[in-house]
Short mmCIF file of C-alpha atoms in Angstrom, two decimals:
data_model
loop_
_atom_site.label_atom_id
_atom_site.label_comp_id
_atom_site.label_asym_id
_atom_site.label_seq_id
_atom_site.Cartn_x
_atom_site.Cartn_y
_atom_site.Cartn_z
CA UNK A 4 0.00 0.00 0.00
CA UNK A 5 1.11 3.54 -0.73
CA UNK A 6 -0.95 6.28 0.89
CA UNK A 7 -3.67 3.77 1.60
CA UNK A 8 -5.15 3.80 -1.88
CA UNK A 9 -2.50 2.53 -4.31
CA UNK A 10 -1.30 -1.02 -4.81
CA UNK A 11 2.33 -1.66 -5.59
CA UNK A 12 2.43 -4.30 -8.28
CA UNK A 13 4.61 -7.30 -7.58
CA UNK A 14 7.34 -7.85 -10.16
CA UNK A 15 5.95 -10.05 -12.92
CA UNK A 16 7.68 -13.34 -13.51
CA UNK A 17 8.74 -14.66 -16.91
CA UNK A 18 5.88 -15.44 -19.34
CA UNK A 19 4.57 -18.98 -19.41
CA UNK A 20 5.81 -21.29 -22.22
CA UNK A 21 3.58 -21.17 -25.26
CA UNK A 22 1.40 -24.10 -26.28
CA UNK A 23 1.94 -24.40 -30.04
CA UNK A 24 -0.78 -25.80 -32.30
CA UNK A 25 -0.89 -26.67 -35.97
CA UNK A 26 -2.70 -24.08 -38.09
CA UNK A 27 -2.42 -25.02 -41.77
CA UNK A 28 -0.11 -26.37 -44.46
CA UNK A 29 0.36 -25.48 -48.11
CA UNK A 30 1.92 -27.95 -50.53
CA UNK A 31 1.83 -30.92 -48.21
CA UNK A 32 3.57 -33.99 -49.60
CA UNK A 33 1.91 -37.37 -49.69
CA UNK A 34 3.84 -40.30 -48.26
CA UNK A 35 6.61 -41.34 -50.62
CA UNK A 36 6.11 -38.36 -52.94
CA UNK A 37 9.36 -37.17 -54.45
CA UNK A 38 10.10 -33.48 -54.04
CA UNK A 39 11.17 -31.64 -57.16
CA UNK A 40 14.26 -29.47 -56.63
CA UNK A 41 12.57 -26.39 -58.13
CA UNK A 42 9.70 -26.61 -55.62
CA UNK A 43 11.85 -26.38 -52.49
CA UNK A 44 11.12 -23.17 -50.58
CA UNK A 45 14.17 -20.91 -50.20
CA UNK A 46 12.76 -17.73 -48.62
CA UNK A 47 9.87 -16.72 -46.30
CA UNK A 48 8.79 -13.22 -45.27
CA UNK A 49 5.78 -11.63 -43.53
CA UNK A 50 4.95 -8.03 -44.37
CA UNK A 51 4.88 -5.40 -41.59
CA UNK A 52 1.17 -5.81 -40.95
CA UNK A 53 1.30 -9.60 -40.92
CA UNK A 54 -1.63 -9.72 -43.34
CA UNK A 55 0.52 -10.98 -46.22
CA UNK A 56 3.14 -13.70 -46.47
CA UNK A 57 5.55 -14.31 -49.36
CA UNK A 58 7.62 -17.38 -50.16
CA UNK A 59 10.26 -17.87 -52.83
CA UNK A 60 11.50 -21.19 -54.19
CA UNK A 61 14.45 -22.64 -56.06
CA UNK A 62 12.49 -22.45 -59.30
CA UNK A 63 12.52 -18.63 -59.17
CA UNK A 64 8.83 -18.31 -58.27
CA UNK A 65 7.32 -16.03 -55.64
CA UNK A 66 4.04 -17.15 -54.04
CA UNK A 67 1.90 -14.70 -52.06
CA UNK A 68 -0.59 -15.59 -49.32
CA UNK A 69 -3.10 -13.26 -47.67
CA UNK A 70 -4.72 -13.46 -44.27
CA UNK A 71 -8.43 -14.25 -44.27
CA UNK A 72 -9.53 -14.38 -40.62
CA UNK A 73 -9.14 -10.59 -40.15
CA UNK A 74 -11.80 -9.89 -42.77
CA UNK A 75 -14.61 -11.95 -41.24
CA UNK A 76 -16.22 -9.10 -39.33
CA UNK A 77 -15.10 -6.25 -41.57
CA UNK A 78 -13.01 -4.95 -38.66
CA UNK A 79 -9.25 -5.54 -38.23
CA UNK A 80 -8.40 -8.25 -35.69
CA UNK A 81 -6.43 -5.84 -33.49
CA UNK A 82 -9.47 -3.54 -33.16
CA UNK A 83 -11.67 -6.52 -32.29
CA UNK A 84 -9.25 -7.53 -29.57
CA UNK A 85 -9.33 -3.98 -28.22
CA UNK A 86 -13.14 -4.15 -28.09
CA UNK A 87 -12.89 -7.58 -26.38
CA UNK A 88 -14.74 -9.11 -29.28
CA UNK A 89 -14.63 -12.90 -28.92
CA UNK A 90 -12.23 -14.33 -31.48
CA UNK A 91 -12.09 -18.08 -31.44
CA UNK A 92 -10.25 -18.59 -34.71
CA UNK A 93 -6.53 -18.74 -35.19
CA UNK A 94 -4.65 -16.88 -37.95
CA UNK A 95 -5.54 -18.27 -41.35
CA UNK A 96 -4.02 -17.56 -44.73
CA UNK A 97 -5.05 -18.39 -48.26
CA UNK A 98 -3.21 -18.55 -51.54
CA UNK A 99 -3.32 -15.14 -53.27
CA UNK A 100 -1.18 -15.35 -56.40
CA UNK A 101 2.21 -16.38 -57.73
CA UNK A 102 4.57 -15.16 -60.41
CA UNK A 103 7.86 -16.11 -62.01
CA UNK A 104 10.36 -13.70 -60.51
CA UNK A 105 13.66 -15.00 -61.93
CA UNK A 106 14.71 -17.23 -64.81
CA UNK A 107 17.95 -19.22 -65.12
CA UNK A 108 20.66 -17.19 -66.88
CA UNK A 109 24.15 -17.73 -68.20
CA UNK A 110 27.03 -15.30 -67.73
CA UNK A 111 29.00 -15.72 -70.94
CA UNK A 112 31.91 -13.57 -69.76
CA UNK A 113 32.54 -15.77 -66.73
CA UNK A 114 31.11 -19.01 -68.20
CA UNK A 115 28.89 -19.20 -65.15
CA UNK A 116 25.34 -20.42 -64.75
CA UNK A 117 23.16 -18.13 -62.64
CA UNK A 118 20.42 -20.18 -61.05
CA UNK A 119 16.92 -18.82 -60.61
CA UNK A 120 16.67 -19.65 -56.87
CA UNK A 121 15.16 -16.86 -54.76
CA UNK A 122 17.64 -15.99 -51.99
CA UNK A 123 15.66 -13.28 -50.19
CA UNK A 124 12.28 -11.54 -50.32
CA UNK A 125 11.57 -8.20 -48.64
CA UNK A 126 8.23 -6.39 -48.50
CA UNK A 127 8.18 -2.68 -49.30
CA UNK A 128 5.64 -0.02 -48.36
CA UNK A 129 2.20 -0.46 -49.90
CA UNK A 130 0.62 2.30 -51.97
CA UNK A 131 -2.81 2.73 -53.58
CA UNK A 132 -3.87 -0.80 -52.70
CA UNK A 133 -0.87 -2.32 -54.50
CA UNK A 134 1.72 -4.59 -52.89
CA UNK A 135 5.43 -3.98 -53.51
CA UNK A 136 8.30 -6.36 -52.82
CA UNK A 137 11.94 -6.99 -53.59
CA UNK A 138 13.20 -10.42 -54.63
CA UNK A 139 16.72 -11.48 -55.47
CA UNK A 140 18.64 -14.46 -56.78
CA UNK A 141 22.44 -14.68 -56.72
CA UNK A 142 23.00 -11.69 -59.03
CA UNK A 143 19.87 -9.69 -59.80
CA UNK A 144 17.37 -7.86 -57.57
CA UNK A 145 13.88 -7.11 -58.87
CA UNK A 146 11.21 -4.71 -57.63
CA UNK A 147 7.69 -6.08 -58.09
CA UNK A 148 4.27 -4.47 -57.99
CA UNK A 149 1.26 -6.73 -57.42
CA UNK A 150 -2.10 -5.10 -58.03
CA UNK A 151 -5.70 -6.03 -58.74
CA UNK A 152 -6.78 -4.92 -62.19
CA UNK A 153 -10.16 -5.14 -63.86
CA UNK A 154 -10.22 -7.79 -66.54
CA UNK A 155 -10.74 -6.60 -70.12
CA UNK A 156 -12.61 -9.08 -72.25
CA UNK A 157 -13.36 -9.40 -75.93
CA UNK A 158 -17.11 -9.66 -76.04
CA UNK A 159 -17.40 -10.32 -79.79
CA UNK A 160 -14.79 -11.40 -82.31
CA UNK A 161 -16.70 -12.35 -85.46
CA UNK A 162 -18.97 -9.41 -86.17
CA UNK A 163 -22.38 -9.94 -87.67
CA UNK A 164 -22.12 -7.99 -90.94
CA UNK A 165 -25.81 -7.22 -90.88
CA UNK A 166 -25.58 -5.19 -87.64
CA UNK A 167 -23.94 -1.88 -86.98
CA UNK A 168 -21.21 -1.90 -84.36
CA UNK A 169 -20.74 0.76 -81.72
CA UNK A 170 -16.94 0.89 -81.76
CA UNK A 171 -16.54 2.95 -84.91
CA UNK A 172 -16.22 0.08 -87.37
CA UNK A 173 -18.01 0.00 -90.71
CA UNK A 174 -21.10 -2.19 -90.66
CA UNK A 175 -21.65 -4.37 -93.67
CA UNK A 176 -25.05 -4.23 -95.37
CA UNK A 177 -24.39 -6.86 -97.98
CA UNK A 178 -23.70 -10.53 -97.77
CA UNK A 179 -20.05 -11.42 -97.22
CA UNK A 180 -17.93 -12.30 -100.22
CA UNK A 181 -15.70 -15.35 -100.41
CA UNK A 182 -12.17 -14.63 -99.26
CA UNK A 183 -8.83 -16.24 -99.85
CA UNK A 184 -6.83 -17.70 -96.96
CA UNK A 185 -4.57 -14.65 -96.76
CA UNK A 186 -7.48 -12.23 -96.57
CA UNK A 187 -7.48 -11.29 -100.24
CA UNK A 188 -10.53 -11.41 -102.47
CA UNK A 189 -10.90 -13.47 -105.63
CA UNK A 190 -12.85 -10.54 -107.10
CA UNK A 191 -10.21 -8.44 -108.90
CA UNK A 192 -12.58 -5.54 -109.63
CA UNK A 193 -10.90 -3.58 -106.82
CA UNK A 194 -7.36 -2.35 -107.36
CA UNK A 195 -5.74 -3.11 -103.98
CA UNK A 196 -2.29 -1.98 -105.10
CA UNK A 197 -3.23 1.22 -106.88
CA UNK A 198 -3.30 4.72 -105.48
CA UNK A 199 -7.04 4.92 -106.01
CA UNK A 200 -7.75 2.17 -103.45
CA UNK A 201 -11.17 2.43 -101.85
CA UNK A 202 -13.23 0.22 -99.54
CA UNK A 203 -15.71 -2.00 -101.35
CA UNK A 204 -19.37 -1.02 -100.82
CA UNK A 205 -19.99 -3.51 -97.99
CA UNK A 206 -16.66 -3.17 -96.18
CA UNK A 207 -13.99 -5.89 -96.05
CA UNK A 208 -15.74 -9.15 -95.14
CA UNK A 209 -12.47 -10.78 -93.98
CA UNK A 210 -11.76 -8.07 -91.38
CA UNK A 211 -12.59 -9.19 -87.83
CA UNK A 212 -13.04 -6.29 -85.42
CA UNK A 213 -12.91 -7.21 -81.70
CA UNK A 214 -15.04 -5.36 -79.19
CA UNK A 215 -13.17 -4.97 -75.87
CA UNK A 216 -15.18 -4.33 -72.72
CA UNK A 217 -14.03 -3.90 -69.10
CA UNK A 218 -15.74 -6.40 -66.84
CA UNK A 219 -16.32 -6.18 -63.10
CA UNK A 220 -13.99 -9.15 -62.55
CA UNK A 221 -10.55 -8.39 -61.14
CA UNK A 222 -7.31 -10.21 -61.68
CA UNK A 223 -4.05 -9.96 -59.72
CA UNK A 224 -1.26 -8.78 -61.98
CA UNK A 225 2.42 -8.89 -60.98
CA UNK A 226 4.60 -6.46 -62.88
CA UNK A 227 8.35 -6.02 -62.58
CA UNK A 228 8.89 -2.30 -62.05
CA UNK A 229 12.67 -2.24 -61.86
CA UNK A 230 15.66 -4.54 -62.24
CA UNK A 231 18.81 -3.82 -60.20
CA UNK A 232 21.55 -5.76 -61.96
CA UNK A 233 25.32 -5.92 -62.57
CA UNK A 234 26.30 -4.55 -59.16
CA UNK A 235 27.59 -7.71 -57.47
CA UNK A 236 30.56 -9.86 -58.47
CA UNK A 237 29.72 -12.41 -55.79
CA UNK A 238 26.49 -14.09 -54.72
CA UNK A 239 23.93 -11.83 -53.06
CA UNK A 240 23.11 -13.13 -49.57
CA UNK A 241 20.97 -10.28 -48.18
CA UNK A 242 18.54 -7.56 -49.14
CA UNK A 243 17.13 -5.16 -46.54
CA UNK A 244 14.76 -2.19 -46.78
CA UNK A 245 15.50 1.07 -45.05
CA UNK A 246 12.94 2.61 -42.70
CA UNK A 247 12.96 5.75 -44.87
CA UNK A 248 10.96 3.82 -47.49
CA UNK A 249 13.24 5.07 -50.27
CA UNK A 250 16.45 3.04 -50.10
CA UNK A 251 17.63 -0.51 -49.53
CA UNK A 252 20.89 -2.42 -49.25
CA UNK A 253 22.11 -5.56 -50.97
CA UNK A 254 25.06 -7.56 -49.68
CA UNK A 255 27.32 -10.19 -51.20
CA UNK A 256 30.40 -11.91 -49.77
CA UNK A 257 32.62 -8.85 -49.97
CA UNK A 258 30.51 -5.74 -50.54
CA UNK A 259 27.34 -3.97 -49.41
CA UNK A 260 25.64 -1.62 -51.87
CA UNK A 261 23.08 1.09 -51.14
CA UNK A 262 20.28 1.60 -53.69
CA UNK A 263 17.45 4.01 -54.24
CA UNK A 264 14.24 2.16 -55.13
CA UNK A 265 13.60 4.60 -57.99
CA UNK A 266 17.08 4.29 -59.55
CA UNK A 267 18.08 0.92 -60.97
CA UNK A 268 21.23 1.80 -62.93
CA UNK A 269 23.27 3.18 -60.03
CA UNK A 270 24.18 2.09 -56.53
CA UNK A 271 26.66 3.27 -53.90
CA UNK A 272 29.20 0.90 -52.42
CA UNK A 273 29.16 1.52 -48.66
CA UNK A 274 31.10 -1.49 -47.34
CA UNK A 275 33.98 -3.22 -49.12
CA UNK A 276 36.00 -5.86 -47.28
CA UNK A 277 37.85 -7.10 -50.36
CA UNK A 278 41.62 -6.99 -49.72
CA UNK A 279 44.08 -5.80 -52.37
CA UNK A 280 45.39 -9.35 -52.54
CA UNK A 281 42.69 -12.01 -52.36
CA UNK A 282 45.17 -14.34 -50.62
CA UNK A 283 44.85 -12.04 -47.60
CA UNK A 284 41.09 -12.61 -47.37
CA UNK A 285 40.19 -13.85 -43.88
CA UNK A 286 36.45 -13.28 -43.60
CA UNK A 287 33.39 -12.62 -45.73
CA UNK A 288 30.04 -10.88 -45.19
CA UNK A 289 27.28 -13.40 -44.45
CA UNK A 290 24.22 -11.27 -43.68
CA UNK A 291 23.20 -7.60 -43.49
CA UNK A 292 20.15 -5.74 -42.20
CA UNK A 293 19.01 -2.16 -41.68
CA UNK A 294 17.96 -0.95 -38.25
CA UNK A 295 14.12 -1.03 -38.06
CA UNK A 296 13.75 2.67 -37.16
CA UNK A 297 17.10 4.45 -37.56
CA UNK A 298 17.64 4.98 -41.29
CA UNK A 299 21.36 5.71 -40.83
CA UNK A 300 22.22 2.46 -39.00
CA UNK A 301 22.77 -1.03 -40.32
CA UNK A 302 24.45 -4.21 -39.11
CA UNK A 303 26.29 -6.95 -40.95
CA UNK A 304 27.72 -10.26 -39.80
CA UNK A 305 30.83 -12.11 -40.88
CA UNK A 306 32.13 -15.63 -41.28
CA UNK A 307 34.33 -15.09 -38.21
CA UNK A 308 31.35 -14.76 -35.90
CA UNK A 309 31.43 -10.98 -35.50
CA UNK A 310 28.67 -8.40 -36.01
CA UNK A 311 29.51 -4.83 -37.03
CA UNK A 312 27.13 -1.92 -36.70
CA UNK A 313 27.88 1.00 -39.02
CA UNK A 314 26.59 4.56 -39.15
CA UNK A 315 26.04 5.97 -42.63
CA UNK A 316 26.54 9.51 -41.26
CA UNK A 317 30.21 8.86 -40.49
CA UNK A 318 31.52 8.54 -44.03
CA UNK A 319 30.48 7.59 -47.55
CA UNK A 320 32.49 4.36 -47.43
CA UNK A 321 31.95 2.74 -44.04
CA UNK A 322 35.29 0.98 -43.67
CA UNK A 323 35.27 1.59 -39.94
CA UNK A 324 32.45 0.31 -37.77
CA UNK A 325 30.66 2.18 -35.02
CA UNK A 326 30.34 -0.95 -32.87
CA UNK A 327 31.75 -4.46 -32.98
CA UNK A 328 30.07 -7.44 -31.33
CA UNK A 329 31.99 -10.68 -30.93
CA UNK A 330 32.43 -13.31 -28.27
CA UNK A 331 36.01 -13.98 -27.21
CA UNK A 332 37.18 -17.49 -27.90
CA UNK A 333 37.43 -19.74 -24.86
CA UNK A 334 41.09 -20.66 -24.20
CA UNK A 335 42.04 -24.14 -25.31
CA UNK A 336 38.84 -24.72 -27.27
CA UNK A 337 40.23 -24.05 -30.77
CA UNK A 338 39.94 -26.82 -33.34
CA UNK A 339 39.78 -27.28 -37.12
CA UNK A 340 36.04 -26.56 -37.02
CA UNK A 341 36.13 -23.50 -34.75
CA UNK A 342 35.92 -20.88 -37.50
CA UNK A 343 33.42 -22.87 -39.58
CA UNK A 344 30.89 -23.23 -36.77
CA UNK A 345 31.46 -19.64 -35.62
CA UNK A 346 30.29 -18.27 -38.99
CA UNK A 347 27.02 -16.36 -38.56
CA UNK A 348 24.39 -17.41 -41.09
CA UNK A 349 21.68 -14.87 -40.22
CA UNK A 350 21.08 -11.75 -38.13
CA UNK A 351 17.82 -10.01 -37.25
CA UNK A 352 17.08 -6.81 -35.37
CA UNK A 353 14.36 -6.93 -32.72
CA UNK A 354 11.34 -4.86 -33.61
CA UNK A 355 12.41 -1.97 -31.36
CA UNK A 356 16.01 -2.11 -32.62
CA UNK A 357 17.48 -2.63 -29.16
CA UNK A 358 18.63 -6.23 -29.67
CA UNK A 359 20.24 -8.22 -32.48
CA UNK A 360 19.67 -11.96 -32.81
CA UNK A 361 22.38 -13.99 -34.56
CA UNK A 362 22.52 -17.63 -35.62
CA UNK A 363 25.69 -19.62 -36.05
CA UNK A 364 25.87 -23.37 -36.64
CA UNK A 365 25.73 -24.35 -32.97
CA UNK A 366 23.88 -21.54 -31.21
CA UNK A 367 21.51 -18.59 -31.19
CA UNK A 368 22.92 -15.47 -29.57
CA UNK A 369 21.07 -12.37 -28.42
CA UNK A 370 23.06 -9.13 -28.35
CA UNK A 371 22.21 -5.83 -26.68
CA UNK A 372 23.40 -3.03 -28.98
CA UNK A 373 24.36 -1.03 -25.89
CA UNK A 374 26.66 -3.78 -24.61
CA UNK A 375 29.42 -4.97 -26.91
CA UNK A 376 31.30 -7.08 -24.34
CA UNK A 377 29.35 -10.24 -25.24
CA UNK A 378 25.90 -11.67 -25.89
CA UNK A 379 23.25 -11.22 -23.19
CA UNK A 380 21.96 -14.73 -23.86
CA UNK A 381 23.14 -17.81 -25.74
CA UNK A 382 20.82 -20.66 -26.70
CA UNK A 383 22.34 -24.03 -27.51
CA UNK A 384 20.71 -25.45 -30.64
CA UNK A 385 23.15 -28.05 -31.97
CA UNK A 386 25.42 -28.79 -29.03
CA UNK A 387 24.60 -32.51 -29.36
CA UNK A 388 26.19 -32.43 -32.84
CA UNK A 389 29.66 -31.46 -31.59
CA UNK A 390 30.92 -35.09 -31.63
CA UNK A 391 29.66 -35.44 -35.21
CA UNK A 392 31.39 -32.38 -36.72
CA UNK A 393 33.73 -34.55 -38.82
CA UNK A 394 30.80 -36.33 -40.46
CA UNK A 395 28.95 -33.06 -40.94
CA UNK A 396 32.01 -31.58 -42.61
CA UNK A 397 32.33 -34.57 -44.94
CA UNK A 398 28.72 -34.29 -46.15
CA UNK A 399 28.79 -30.44 -46.21
CA UNK A 400 25.99 -30.16 -43.65
CA UNK A 401 28.26 -28.04 -41.47
CA UNK A 402 27.85 -25.26 -44.07
CA UNK A 403 24.03 -25.22 -43.85
CA UNK A 404 22.70 -21.70 -43.31
CA UNK A 405 19.89 -21.67 -40.75
CA UNK A 406 17.79 -18.53 -40.36
CA UNK A 407 16.47 -17.07 -37.10
CA UNK A 408 13.59 -14.84 -36.05
CA UNK A 409 12.22 -12.93 -33.04
CA UNK A 410 8.65 -12.54 -31.87
CA UNK A 411 7.07 -9.11 -32.29
CA UNK A 412 7.10 -8.55 -28.51
CA UNK A 413 10.76 -9.58 -28.28
CA UNK A 414 10.07 -12.22 -25.62
CA UNK A 415 10.98 -15.26 -27.74
CA UNK A 416 13.34 -16.35 -30.49
CA UNK A 417 13.18 -19.25 -32.93
CA UNK A 418 15.39 -21.10 -35.39
CA UNK A 419 15.42 -24.31 -37.41
CA UNK A 420 17.30 -27.59 -37.12
CA UNK A 421 17.52 -31.01 -38.76
CA UNK A 422 14.76 -33.63 -39.14
CA UNK A 423 12.41 -30.72 -39.96
CA UNK A 424 12.55 -29.58 -36.33
CA UNK A 425 12.56 -26.01 -35.08
CA UNK A 426 13.30 -24.58 -31.64
CA UNK A 427 11.55 -21.79 -29.73
CA UNK A 428 13.34 -20.20 -26.75
CA UNK A 429 12.11 -17.66 -24.21
CA UNK A 430 14.52 -14.75 -23.87
CA UNK A 431 12.74 -12.76 -21.16
CA UNK A 432 14.68 -12.49 -17.88
CA UNK A 433 14.21 -15.68 -15.86
CA UNK A 434 12.55 -17.59 -18.69
CA UNK A 435 13.44 -21.28 -19.07
CA UNK A 436 11.26 -21.87 -22.14
CA UNK A 437 12.87 -24.20 -24.69
CA UNK A 438 10.44 -25.96 -27.01
CA UNK A 439 11.26 -28.36 -29.84
CA UNK A 440 8.62 -28.68 -32.56
CA UNK A 441 8.38 -30.66 -35.76
CA UNK A 442 7.17 -29.22 -39.06
CA UNK A 443 4.20 -31.56 -39.39
CA UNK A 444 0.50 -31.61 -38.55
CA UNK A 445 1.45 -32.82 -35.08
CA UNK A 446 4.16 -30.34 -34.05
CA UNK A 447 4.56 -31.77 -30.52
CA UNK A 448 5.17 -35.31 -31.76
CA UNK A 449 8.91 -35.02 -31.19
CA UNK A 450 8.67 -32.85 -28.12
CA UNK A 451 11.58 -33.50 -25.79
CA UNK A 452 10.83 -32.63 -22.20
CA UNK A 453 14.19 -31.21 -21.27
CA UNK A 454 13.67 -27.76 -19.75
CA UNK A 455 16.10 -25.05 -20.61
CA UNK A 456 18.15 -24.01 -17.63
CA UNK A 457 20.62 -21.25 -16.79
CA UNK A 458 24.08 -22.74 -16.64
CA UNK A 459 26.40 -19.94 -15.70
CA UNK A 460 26.61 -16.30 -14.79
CA UNK A 461 29.48 -14.05 -15.87
CA UNK A 462 30.63 -10.90 -14.09
CA UNK A 463 28.05 -8.44 -12.78
CA UNK A 464 26.00 -8.64 -16.00
CA UNK A 465 24.03 -11.85 -16.24
CA UNK A 466 24.73 -13.66 -19.46
CA UNK A 467 22.71 -16.80 -19.49
CA UNK A 468 23.44 -19.88 -21.54
CA UNK A 469 20.15 -21.66 -21.94
CA UNK A 470 20.27 -25.19 -23.18
CA UNK A 471 17.60 -26.99 -25.09
CA UNK A 472 17.27 -30.73 -25.57
CA UNK A 473 20.85 -31.91 -25.63
CA UNK A 474 20.34 -35.48 -26.73
CA UNK A 475 22.96 -37.49 -28.60
CA UNK A 476 21.41 -37.38 -32.04
CA UNK A 477 18.10 -39.08 -31.24
CA UNK A 478 14.71 -37.62 -30.49
CA UNK A 479 12.27 -38.57 -27.74
CA UNK A 480 11.00 -41.52 -29.78
CA UNK A 481 14.48 -42.89 -30.32
CA UNK A 482 14.59 -41.90 -33.99
CA UNK A 483 17.97 -40.87 -35.38
CA UNK A 484 18.15 -37.31 -36.68
CA UNK A 485 17.92 -37.00 -40.46
CA UNK A 486 20.49 -34.53 -41.80
CA UNK A 487 18.95 -34.52 -45.27
CA UNK A 488 15.72 -32.92 -44.02
CA UNK A 489 16.54 -29.50 -42.64
CA UNK A 490 14.37 -26.56 -41.68
CA UNK A 491 16.40 -23.56 -42.84
CA UNK A 492 13.73 -20.91 -43.34
CA UNK A 493 11.14 -19.59 -40.91
CA UNK A 494 9.43 -16.30 -40.02
CA UNK A 495 7.55 -15.01 -36.98
CA UNK A 496 4.35 -13.00 -37.44
CA UNK A 497 5.07 -9.34 -36.53
CA UNK A 498 2.21 -8.94 -34.04
CA UNK A 499 1.05 -12.41 -32.99
CA UNK A 500 2.53 -15.69 -31.83
CA UNK A 501 2.36 -17.37 -35.20
CA UNK A 502 5.27 -18.99 -37.06
CA UNK A 503 5.56 -19.94 -40.72
CA UNK A 504 8.30 -22.41 -41.62
CA UNK A 505 9.42 -24.29 -44.73
CA UNK A 506 10.03 -28.03 -44.84
CA UNK A 507 11.24 -28.76 -48.38
CA UNK A 508 8.33 -27.71 -50.63
CA UNK A 509 5.74 -27.48 -47.82
CA UNK A 510 4.81 -24.34 -45.91
CA UNK A 511 3.67 -25.09 -42.35
CA UNK A 512 2.01 -22.55 -40.06
CA UNK A 513 1.60 -22.74 -36.28
CA UNK A 514 0.01 -20.54 -33.64
CA UNK A 515 0.00 -20.29 -29.86
#
């Protein structure tokens, strides 16, 4: 009590672990069905509202889905929740449209095939009811506009010569003459080649005049507005929009370029890590992303496990970083695989821009941008694979690039694993949430009841290592992990606890 009339709230504990349920699946495989390489999903992205979802595949196609459960009452779901309107349905999406974004190409100068696989998709700001997005393969970025347009139909092709037509054509009043196959007339009384050519009295009977009318039906049309090409010598690994709505970055192994959405023939190189002598190359850029609200700030990760934050106000070429985040190597732990497993495959800013989530082969790490001495939390994802690193190196699995994502409220993080499993960890202070789910209609089938637990505390700042299910390569049912089925791509809905993830050619969606 304070003054007899105010209650002092007790400090709230960590949120309870979420109970995940299957929502829907698109492109589900039947038992024994062989997956075509071109159908494998290679990118997933929600838009800022969470009402649209885009996926890209190895065949160069982009498929769009739209949310349907928000439209049931004609009022947005968030407003219904504010009014305490009872909502019993979980988030639902439906197929909207698809289009061929990229085609396979061949670089004749370098004798190099450029595959059509979509590496990244990023949503841009909507305008006038149209959707805009960026998609990229290894070399070329494209800016797409998807809009509903009224369908124009041809209502009549073969005109009745006995009726006048209201589109300005000449109506025939006589019976049609016989015509040759090429449209000519066997009647040579008209000089078609002379200067005194005139229409025959009844018009040309072989001339078909279509009547085009605009119907009330609408059709979704995807149109490529701009192509940003020839700016990267190496494979593009990242595309990220700026919060200013006007610019974006694209990153390859050695360079980051800054583009204006309206200008496709010019970009500015803002980061270049290419050494004068390529033999001196020690690290490459693996991922890059703009800050969600500060248009002058971006972060990029490297193959050495470091994250650099740069400020575009400092200089035109950002050779020097504003902040560097890296975890010092534990003494005596170095091995042949140290640098390979330290390589960061993906980074994501939290929605408020305060934290950065990074994924390397073994762990998820959460970094506070105000504290560059080390991660504030580390989540063990693949610790049980450490004894198998030799085998994983032999079959190239050690180079798999797993993505990561954060919930909109910043309380949880998620990433994929092998056997089509994905992990969800609670990152709120005191949370021990560590859930393993399978990309199937029964996500809890492989649930391993091993609670995450804090394992150590360093210095005065608590850095917690939370461990998930550290089992020696088998799940709760005793099944060996399958390294050929891997869940690389997933995305968290921006405002709700809903996750979309890709298992080969299938898109699975879950909610909690």
